[in-house]
mmCIF file of C-alpha atoms and ligand atoms in Angstrom:
data_model
loop_
_atom_site.group_PDB
_atom_site.id
_atom_site.type_symbol
_atom_site.label_atom_id
_atom_site.label_comp_id
_atom_site.label_asym_id
_atom_site.label_seq_id
_atom_site.Cartn_x
_atom_site.Cartn_y
_atom_site.Cartn_z
ATOM 1 C CA MET A 244 84.419 113.087 130.087
ATOM 2 C CA PRO A 245 82.217 109.968 129.864
ATOM 3 C CA SER A 246 82.337 107.336 132.549
ATOM 4 C CA LEU A 247 84.363 104.545 130.951
ATOM 5 C CA SER A 248 83.362 100.882 131.034
ATOM 6 C CA PRO A 249 83.640 97.845 128.723
ATOM 7 C CA HIS A 250 80.592 99.307 126.907
ATOM 8 C CA THR A 251 82.105 102.810 126.563
ATOM 9 C CA PRO A 252 85.698 101.623 126.517
ATOM 10 C CA PHE A 253 87.572 104.776 125.600
ATOM 11 C CA TYR A 254 87.253 108.537 125.523
ATOM 12 C CA SER A 255 86.601 109.054 121.838
ATOM 13 C CA LEU A 256 87.260 112.189 119.836
ATOM 14 C CA ASN A 257 83.601 112.381 118.817
ATOM 15 C CA ALA A 258 82.445 112.273 122.436
ATOM 16 C CA HIS A 259 84.958 114.959 123.321
ATOM 17 C CA LEU A 260 83.943 117.279 120.480
ATOM 18 C CA ARG A 261 80.230 116.844 121.119
ATOM 19 C CA ALA A 262 80.742 117.680 124.800
ATOM 20 C CA ARG A 263 82.821 120.715 123.872
ATOM 21 C CA PHE A 264 80.788 122.121 120.982
ATOM 22 C CA GLY A 265 77.370 120.522 121.501
ATOM 23 C CA GLU A 266 77.357 119.082 117.976
ATOM 24 C CA ARG A 267 79.327 117.133 115.440
ATOM 25 C CA VAL A 268 82.636 118.733 114.384
ATOM 26 C CA GLN A 269 84.565 117.470 111.339
ATOM 27 C CA LYS A 270 88.256 117.784 110.576
ATOM 28 C CA ILE A 271 89.365 119.023 107.182
ATOM 29 C CA THR A 272 92.783 117.757 106.164
ATOM 30 C CA LEU A 273 95.088 120.385 104.655
ATOM 31 C CA ASP A 274 98.430 120.425 102.880
ATOM 32 C CA ALA A 275 100.240 123.754 103.332
ATOM 33 C CA GLY A 276 103.080 122.875 100.933
ATOM 34 C CA LEU A 277 105.709 122.932 103.687
ATOM 35 C CA THR A 278 108.498 120.400 104.076
ATOM 36 C CA CYS A 279 110.240 118.589 106.897
ATOM 37 C CA PRO A 280 113.722 118.960 108.427
ATOM 38 C CA ASN A 281 114.057 115.194 108.322
ATOM 39 C CA ARG A 282 113.706 115.241 104.539
ATOM 40 C CA ASP A 283 115.450 118.452 103.484
ATOM 41 C CA GLY A 284 118.762 117.764 105.220
ATOM 42 C CA ARG A 285 118.541 120.104 108.200
ATOM 43 C CA VAL A 286 118.087 117.164 110.586
ATOM 44 C CA GLY A 287 118.332 114.239 108.195
ATOM 45 C CA ARG A 288 117.733 113.044 104.674
ATOM 46 C CA GLY A 289 115.323 110.478 103.322
ATOM 47 C CA GLY A 290 112.805 110.964 106.126
ATOM 48 C CA CYS A 291 111.326 108.414 108.471
ATOM 49 C CA LEU A 292 111.463 104.774 107.445
ATOM 50 C CA TYR A 293 107.746 104.666 106.586
ATOM 51 C CA CYS A 294 107.266 108.146 105.069
ATOM 52 C CA ASN A 295 106.683 108.698 101.373
ATOM 53 C CA SER A 296 107.296 111.817 99.298
ATOM 54 C CA ARG A 297 103.866 113.267 100.224
ATOM 55 C CA GLY A 298 104.859 113.435 103.913
ATOM 56 C CA SER A 299 101.774 111.516 105.052
ATOM 57 C CA GLY A 300 99.539 114.094 103.419
ATOM 58 C CA THR A 301 97.041 114.702 100.654
ATOM 59 C CA GLY A 302 99.414 116.208 98.077
ATOM 60 C CA ALA A 303 96.917 119.061 97.522
ATOM 61 C CA ALA A 304 99.596 121.797 97.625
ATOM 62 C CA ALA A 305 101.498 120.100 94.796
ATOM 63 C CA GLN A 306 98.282 120.296 92.759
ATOM 64 C CA GLY A 307 98.337 124.069 93.190
ATOM 65 C CA LEU A 308 95.555 124.363 95.778
ATOM 66 C CA ASP A 309 96.112 126.922 98.519
ATOM 67 C CA ILE A 310 94.661 126.649 102.043
ATOM 68 C CA SER A 311 91.504 128.653 101.231
ATOM 69 C CA GLN A 312 90.774 126.495 98.181
ATOM 70 C CA GLN A 313 91.364 123.267 100.091
ATOM 71 C CA LEU A 314 89.129 124.441 102.922
ATOM 72 C CA ALA A 315 86.343 125.591 100.627
ATOM 73 C CA ALA A 316 86.354 122.185 98.908
ATOM 74 C CA GLY A 317 86.474 120.326 102.247
ATOM 75 C CA LEU A 318 83.654 122.403 103.728
ATOM 76 C CA ALA A 319 81.373 121.767 100.764
ATOM 77 C CA ASN A 320 82.092 118.042 100.770
ATOM 78 C CA LEU A 321 81.914 117.352 104.516
ATOM 79 C CA ALA A 322 78.975 119.652 105.251
ATOM 80 C CA LYS A 323 76.938 117.655 102.744
ATOM 81 C CA ARG A 324 78.222 114.244 103.774
ATOM 82 C CA TYR A 325 77.906 114.636 107.562
ATOM 83 C CA GLN A 326 75.512 117.608 107.901
ATOM 84 C CA ALA A 327 78.292 119.225 109.928
ATOM 85 C CA ARG A 328 78.390 122.973 110.594
ATOM 86 C CA LYS A 329 81.644 123.233 112.516
ATOM 87 C CA PHE A 330 85.101 122.237 111.373
ATOM 88 C CA ILE A 331 88.700 121.949 112.507
ATOM 89 C CA ALA A 332 91.432 122.862 110.038
ATOM 90 C CA TYR A 333 93.971 120.047 110.237
ATOM 91 C CA PHE A 334 97.410 120.943 108.891
ATOM 92 C CA GLN A 335 98.616 117.404 108.300
ATOM 93 C CA SER A 336 101.298 117.072 105.622
ATOM 94 C CA PHE A 337 104.967 117.273 106.593
ATOM 95 C CA SER A 338 105.931 119.595 109.520
ATOM 96 C CA ASN A 339 103.484 122.463 109.859
ATOM 97 C CA THR A 340 105.580 124.673 112.112
ATOM 98 C CA TYR A 341 108.650 124.438 109.856
ATOM 99 C CA ALA A 342 108.560 127.894 108.250
ATOM 100 C CA PRO A 343 109.094 131.523 109.297
ATOM 101 C CA VAL A 344 106.504 132.662 111.831
ATOM 102 C CA ALA A 345 105.093 135.248 109.388
ATOM 103 C CA THR A 346 104.433 132.486 106.833
ATOM 104 C CA LEU A 347 102.803 130.282 109.457
ATOM 105 C CA ARG A 348 100.603 133.147 110.646
ATOM 106 C CA GLN A 349 99.413 133.732 107.103
ATOM 107 C CA LEU A 350 98.580 130.047 106.620
ATOM 108 C CA TYR A 351 96.746 129.647 109.927
ATOM 109 C CA ASP A 352 94.900 132.951 109.437
ATOM 110 C CA GLN A 353 93.665 131.792 106.037
ATOM 111 C CA ALA A 354 92.068 128.786 107.703
ATOM 112 C CA LEU A 355 90.531 130.766 110.563
ATOM 113 C CA ALA A 356 89.037 133.308 108.152
ATOM 114 C CA PHE A 357 86.258 130.751 107.556
ATOM 115 C CA PRO A 358 83.636 131.314 110.260
ATOM 116 C CA GLN A 359 82.753 127.603 110.266
ATOM 117 C CA VAL A 360 86.315 126.756 111.339
ATOM 118 C CA VAL A 361 86.316 126.518 115.143
ATOM 119 C CA GLY A 362 89.834 125.262 115.587
ATOM 120 C CA LEU A 363 93.290 124.448 114.311
ATOM 121 C CA SER A 364 95.105 121.171 114.573
ATOM 122 C CA ILE A 365 98.785 121.483 113.723
ATOM 123 C CA GLY A 366 100.809 118.365 112.961
ATOM 124 C CA THR A 367 104.551 118.742 113.421
ATOM 125 C CA ARG A 368 107.768 117.391 114.900
ATOM 126 C CA PRO A 369 108.883 118.043 118.482
ATOM 127 C CA ASP A 370 112.119 119.634 117.219
ATOM 128 C CA CYS A 371 110.232 122.265 115.173
ATOM 129 C CA LEU A 372 108.851 124.422 117.959
ATOM 130 C CA SER A 373 110.425 127.783 118.692
ATOM 131 C CA PRO A 374 109.100 130.044 121.491
ATOM 132 C CA GLN A 375 107.794 132.349 118.709
ATOM 133 C CA VAL A 376 105.776 129.510 117.162
ATOM 134 C CA LEU A 377 104.349 128.584 120.574
ATOM 135 C CA ASP A 378 103.409 132.251 121.121
ATOM 136 C CA LEU A 379 101.687 132.375 117.751
ATOM 137 C CA LEU A 380 99.681 129.223 118.473
ATOM 138 C CA ARG A 381 98.793 130.450 121.940
ATOM 139 C CA SER A 382 97.494 133.701 120.440
ATOM 140 C CA TYR A 383 94.668 131.735 118.797
ATOM 141 C CA THR A 384 93.538 129.891 121.930
ATOM 142 C CA ALA A 385 91.322 132.705 123.259
ATOM 143 C CA SER A 386 89.014 132.404 120.258
ATOM 144 C CA HIS A 387 89.633 128.903 118.878
ATOM 145 C CA LEU A 388 90.476 125.365 119.827
ATOM 146 C CA VAL A 389 94.175 124.715 119.117
ATOM 147 C CA TRP A 390 95.702 121.255 119.094
ATOM 148 C CA LEU A 391 99.395 120.680 118.601
ATOM 149 C CA GLU A 392 100.001 117.185 117.208
ATOM 150 C CA LEU A 393 103.539 115.963 117.890
ATOM 151 C CA GLY A 394 105.042 112.812 116.408
ATOM 152 C CA LEU A 395 106.731 110.506 118.891
ATOM 153 C CA GLN A 396 106.024 107.032 117.418
ATOM 154 C CA SER A 397 108.028 105.220 120.110
ATOM 155 C CA ALA A 398 109.448 106.095 123.519
ATOM 156 C CA HIS A 399 112.581 104.023 122.757
ATOM 157 C CA ASP A 400 115.590 105.854 121.378
ATOM 158 C CA ARG A 401 116.959 102.698 119.714
ATOM 159 C CA THR A 402 113.689 102.466 117.740
ATOM 160 C CA LEU A 403 113.745 106.169 116.897
ATOM 161 C CA ARG A 404 117.272 105.703 115.510
ATOM 162 C CA LEU A 405 116.204 102.622 113.572
ATOM 163 C CA ILE A 406 113.285 104.418 111.922
ATOM 164 C CA ASN A 407 115.411 107.520 111.282
ATOM 165 C CA ARG A 408 113.238 109.957 113.230
ATOM 166 C CA GLY A 409 116.059 112.415 113.828
ATOM 167 C CA HIS A 410 115.015 113.192 117.418
ATOM 168 C CA ASP A 411 114.903 111.280 120.664
ATOM 169 C CA ALA A 412 112.223 110.673 123.284
ATOM 170 C CA ALA A 413 113.643 113.362 125.600
ATOM 171 C CA CYS A 414 113.164 115.955 122.843
ATOM 172 C CA PHE A 415 109.507 114.917 122.568
ATOM 173 C CA ALA A 416 108.925 115.043 126.348
ATOM 174 C CA ALA A 417 110.522 118.500 126.596
ATOM 175 C CA ALA A 418 108.397 119.804 123.702
ATOM 176 C CA VAL A 419 105.185 118.456 125.257
ATOM 177 C CA ARG A 420 105.967 120.079 128.599
ATOM 178 C CA GLU A 421 106.885 123.388 127.011
ATOM 179 C CA ALA A 422 103.787 123.517 124.821
ATOM 180 C CA ALA A 423 101.476 122.474 127.670
ATOM 181 C CA ALA A 424 103.048 125.119 129.904
ATOM 182 C CA ALA A 425 102.305 127.640 127.136
ATOM 183 C CA GLY A 426 98.619 126.698 127.415
ATOM 184 C CA LEU A 427 98.379 124.449 124.345
ATOM 185 C CA GLU A 428 96.599 121.115 124.122
ATOM 186 C CA VAL A 429 99.126 118.575 122.895
ATOM 187 C CA LEU A 430 98.456 115.268 121.132
ATOM 188 C CA ALA A 431 101.001 112.469 120.673
ATOM 189 C CA HIS A 432 101.273 110.303 117.566
ATOM 190 C CA VAL A 433 102.364 106.729 118.239
ATOM 191 C CA ILE A 434 102.898 103.782 115.900
ATOM 192 C CA LEU A 435 102.345 100.162 116.907
ATOM 193 C CA GLY A 436 104.269 97.442 115.093
ATOM 194 C CA LEU A 437 107.566 99.270 114.559
ATOM 195 C CA PRO A 438 110.518 97.025 113.622
ATOM 196 C CA GLU A 439 112.171 95.182 116.487
ATOM 197 C CA GLU A 440 109.595 96.278 119.080
ATOM 198 C CA ASP A 441 107.734 93.717 121.156
ATOM 199 C CA ARG A 442 104.602 94.052 123.251
ATOM 200 C CA ASP A 443 106.522 95.202 126.354
ATOM 201 C CA ASP A 444 108.288 97.908 124.338
ATOM 202 C CA MET A 445 105.003 99.249 123.007
ATOM 203 C CA LEU A 446 103.375 99.215 126.423
ATOM 204 C CA ALA A 447 106.371 101.077 127.852
ATOM 205 C CA THR A 448 105.548 103.802 125.319
ATOM 206 C CA ALA A 449 102.002 103.954 126.740
ATOM 207 C CA ALA A 450 103.402 104.369 130.258
ATOM 208 C CA PHE A 451 105.722 107.113 128.966
ATOM 209 C CA LEU A 452 102.759 109.009 127.482
ATOM 210 C CA ALA A 453 100.713 108.562 130.657
ATOM 211 C CA ASP A 454 103.307 110.562 132.570
ATOM 212 C CA LEU A 455 103.208 113.572 130.250
ATOM 213 C CA PRO A 456 100.756 116.515 130.158
ATOM 214 C CA LEU A 457 99.060 115.281 126.984
ATOM 215 C CA ALA A 458 95.485 116.042 126.039
ATOM 216 C CA GLY A 459 95.172 113.241 123.505
ATOM 217 C CA VAL A 460 96.774 110.479 121.501
ATOM 218 C CA LYS A 461 96.610 109.131 117.964
ATOM 219 C CA LEU A 462 97.454 105.475 117.479
ATOM 220 C CA HIS A 463 98.597 104.232 114.101
ATOM 221 C CA LEU A 464 99.354 100.805 112.776
ATOM 222 C CA LEU A 465 102.682 100.632 110.961
ATOM 223 C CA TYR A 466 101.700 99.869 107.390
ATOM 224 C CA VAL A 467 103.965 99.560 104.392
ATOM 225 C CA ILE A 468 103.613 102.225 101.724
ATOM 226 C CA ARG A 469 105.116 101.819 98.277
ATOM 227 C CA GLY A 470 108.278 103.794 97.631
ATOM 228 C CA THR A 471 109.393 103.985 101.276
ATOM 229 C CA PRO A 472 112.526 102.473 102.852
ATOM 230 C CA LEU A 473 110.146 100.253 104.833
ATOM 231 C CA ALA A 474 108.765 98.843 101.576
ATOM 232 C CA ALA A 475 112.283 97.720 100.621
ATOM 233 C CA LEU A 476 112.672 95.946 103.974
ATOM 234 C CA TYR A 477 109.268 94.311 103.557
ATOM 235 C CA GLU A 478 110.061 93.111 100.038
ATOM 236 C CA GLN A 479 113.336 91.616 101.267
ATOM 237 C CA GLY A 480 111.412 89.722 103.982
ATOM 238 C CA ARG A 481 113.041 91.766 106.741
ATOM 239 C CA TYR A 482 109.842 93.303 108.096
ATOM 240 C CA SER A 483 106.476 91.665 108.829
ATOM 241 C CA PRO A 484 103.459 93.798 109.732
ATOM 242 C CA LEU A 485 101.263 92.974 112.704
ATOM 243 C CA SER A 486 98.286 90.699 112.175
ATOM 244 C CA ARG A 487 94.833 92.126 112.805
ATOM 245 C CA GLN A 488 94.503 90.083 115.987
ATOM 246 C CA GLN A 489 97.892 91.238 117.280
ATOM 247 C CA TYR A 490 96.992 94.856 116.576
ATOM 248 C CA VAL A 491 93.604 94.658 118.292
ATOM 249 C CA ASP A 492 95.112 93.048 121.397
ATOM 250 C CA LEU A 493 97.888 95.638 121.531
ATOM 251 C CA VAL A 494 95.518 98.585 121.234
ATOM 252 C CA VAL A 495 93.427 97.286 124.143
ATOM 253 C CA ASP A 496 96.560 96.726 126.239
ATOM 254 C CA PHE A 497 97.837 100.190 125.313
ATOM 255 C CA LEU A 498 94.629 102.025 126.186
ATOM 256 C CA GLU A 499 94.381 100.273 129.549
ATOM 257 C CA LEU A 500 97.544 102.135 130.561
ATOM 258 C CA LEU A 501 96.471 105.634 129.491
ATOM 259 C CA PRO A 502 94.711 108.120 131.779
ATOM 260 C CA PRO A 503 90.922 108.114 131.272
ATOM 261 C CA ALA A 504 90.980 111.865 130.512
ATOM 262 C CA MET A 505 93.290 111.450 127.506
ATOM 263 C CA VAL A 506 91.197 111.794 124.341
ATOM 264 C CA ILE A 507 91.696 108.994 121.807
ATOM 265 C CA HIS A 508 91.820 110.786 118.469
ATOM 266 C CA ARG A 509 92.574 107.775 116.319
ATOM 267 C CA LEU A 510 92.784 104.007 116.703
ATOM 268 C CA THR A 511 94.166 102.979 113.348
ATOM 269 C CA GLY A 512 95.504 104.464 110.131
ATOM 270 C CA ASP A 513 93.908 105.373 106.820
ATOM 271 C CA PRO A 514 96.325 104.387 104.064
ATOM 272 C CA HIS A 515 95.622 105.122 100.431
ATOM 273 C CA PRO A 516 94.595 101.724 98.948
ATOM 274 C CA GLN A 517 96.758 102.232 95.857
ATOM 275 C CA GLU A 518 99.812 103.094 97.925
ATOM 276 C CA LEU A 519 99.419 100.310 100.485
ATOM 277 C CA LEU A 520 101.612 97.223 100.176
ATOM 278 C CA ALA A 521 100.740 95.567 103.492
ATOM 279 C CA PRO A 522 98.891 94.647 105.602
ATOM 280 C CA ARG A 523 95.770 94.737 103.432
ATOM 281 C CA TRP A 524 93.504 93.997 106.413
ATOM 282 C CA CYS A 525 93.859 97.610 107.612
ATOM 283 C CA LEU A 526 91.718 98.802 104.682
ATOM 284 C CA ALA A 527 88.658 97.298 106.407
ATOM 285 C CA LYS A 528 88.700 100.051 109.011
ATOM 286 C CA ALA A 529 85.110 99.629 110.209
ATOM 287 C CA ALA A 530 85.722 95.918 110.823
ATOM 288 C CA VAL A 531 88.894 96.671 112.804
ATOM 289 C CA LEU A 532 87.065 99.205 114.971
ATOM 290 C CA GLN A 533 84.231 96.749 115.548
ATOM 291 C CA GLU A 534 86.723 94.051 116.528
ATOM 292 C CA LEU A 535 88.301 96.478 118.974
ATOM 293 C CA ARG A 536 84.983 97.189 120.651
ATOM 294 C CA GLU A 537 84.308 93.451 120.912
ATOM 295 C CA ALA A 538 87.753 92.891 122.440
ATOM 296 C CA PHE A 539 87.100 95.480 125.170
ATOM 297 C CA LEU A 540 83.810 93.761 125.956
ATOM 298 C CA ARG A 541 85.255 90.240 125.867
ATOM 299 C CA ARG A 542 88.098 91.277 128.152
ATOM 300 C CA GLN A 543 85.780 93.398 130.338
ATOM 301 C CA THR A 544 88.217 96.262 130.264
ATOM 302 C CA TYR A 545 88.518 99.914 129.209
ATOM 303 C CA GLN A 546 90.907 102.870 128.897
ATOM 304 C CA GLY A 547 92.695 103.628 132.157
ATOM 305 C CA ARG A 548 91.867 100.323 133.880
ATOM 306 C CA ARG A 549 95.569 99.645 134.487
ATOM 307 C CA TRP A 550 96.593 103.276 134.687
ATOM 308 C CA GLN A 551 98.658 103.593 137.835
ATOM 309 C CA GLY A 552 97.087 106.875 138.891
ATOM 310 C CA ARG A 553 99.960 108.795 137.450
ATOM 311 C CA ARG A 554 99.854 112.542 137.195
ATOM 312 C CA GLN A 555 96.794 113.862 135.361
ATOM 313 C CA PRO A 556 97.573 115.951 132.273
ATOM 314 C CA GLU A 557 98.265 119.590 133.161
ATOM 315 C CA LEU A 558 95.816 121.088 130.732
ATOM 316 C CA SER A 559 94.610 124.585 130.289
ATOM 317 C CA ALA A 560 90.900 125.202 130.836
HETATM 318 S S1 LIG B 603 108.723 113.727 110.392
HETATM 319 FE FE1 LIG B 603 106.826 113.334 109.225
HETATM 320 S S2 LIG B 603 107.077 114.358 107.243
HETATM 321 FE FE2 LIG B 603 109.095 114.261 108.224
HETATM 322 S S3 LIG B 603 110.024 112.418 107.377
HETATM 323 FE FE3 LIG B 603 109.053 111.812 109.300
HETATM 324 S S4 LIG B 603 106.960 111.144 108.760
HETATM 325 FE FE4 LIG B 603 107.817 112.261 106.980
#
């Protein structure tokens, strides 16, 4: 872990991967063609307020591409673009533990059959984790990196109801503890700028995360995607996205409260330009990241500066 300061203000994913593997490691985003219990009616219908019919994914499965084909294409593209030799297979779209264990094993095994793939990153919901799924994921940890990415978005149950998540914060905390106890590295997904949340609410979510055995966090800006329930609210003038300045200030405040050992996997989102309604400023990702670095320097602060020395994540070696 690097020593953090206003010049190295957070524990970045790149720094973490270089320390772990000694070289650059790239993620390849995959769509396994699964669905989500919050869309198919098991937990809810219609999905989360901001989710579109691709389930935050690439849509590659709907184009008929299986995991091996998606990986082969990703490897060729990213190896050339970044001169990378090692890769993490990122199962992103929908809920990637929402299928029979035999199906999941087949999907994950397809990805790990590529010798360049050094790890799995599995995006899912906290209410989609059976002991059998945890056992399956743990079975890969002896030979590969395994990250379990769990959506929380907010630590406030009133917000989770408002955005139609279909689970509460206690469900998330229990899932994190169970997965960490099973020896998995768990990442939390959080969204800043959710409807009816103020700065104190968002920072309370940071404090909530700081108390859990999490290995990492992904921060997203809430952006408005066409065809979502959020888009209808936005068009009726009932939702306003954060400004760039508000977002930058919030991210700095948020990171100050997280433990320095928590890896920051993402600091903003990557919406598809054609799908994005607002805010358009988030398309200038490099400028946002630069502004964030300048804000840490201007404020002479860094990740963990206001962390209250809460319990360190209980991580496996
Ligand atoms: S849990 Fe994920 S895939 Fe399911 S509705 Fe919410 S955002 Fe979409």
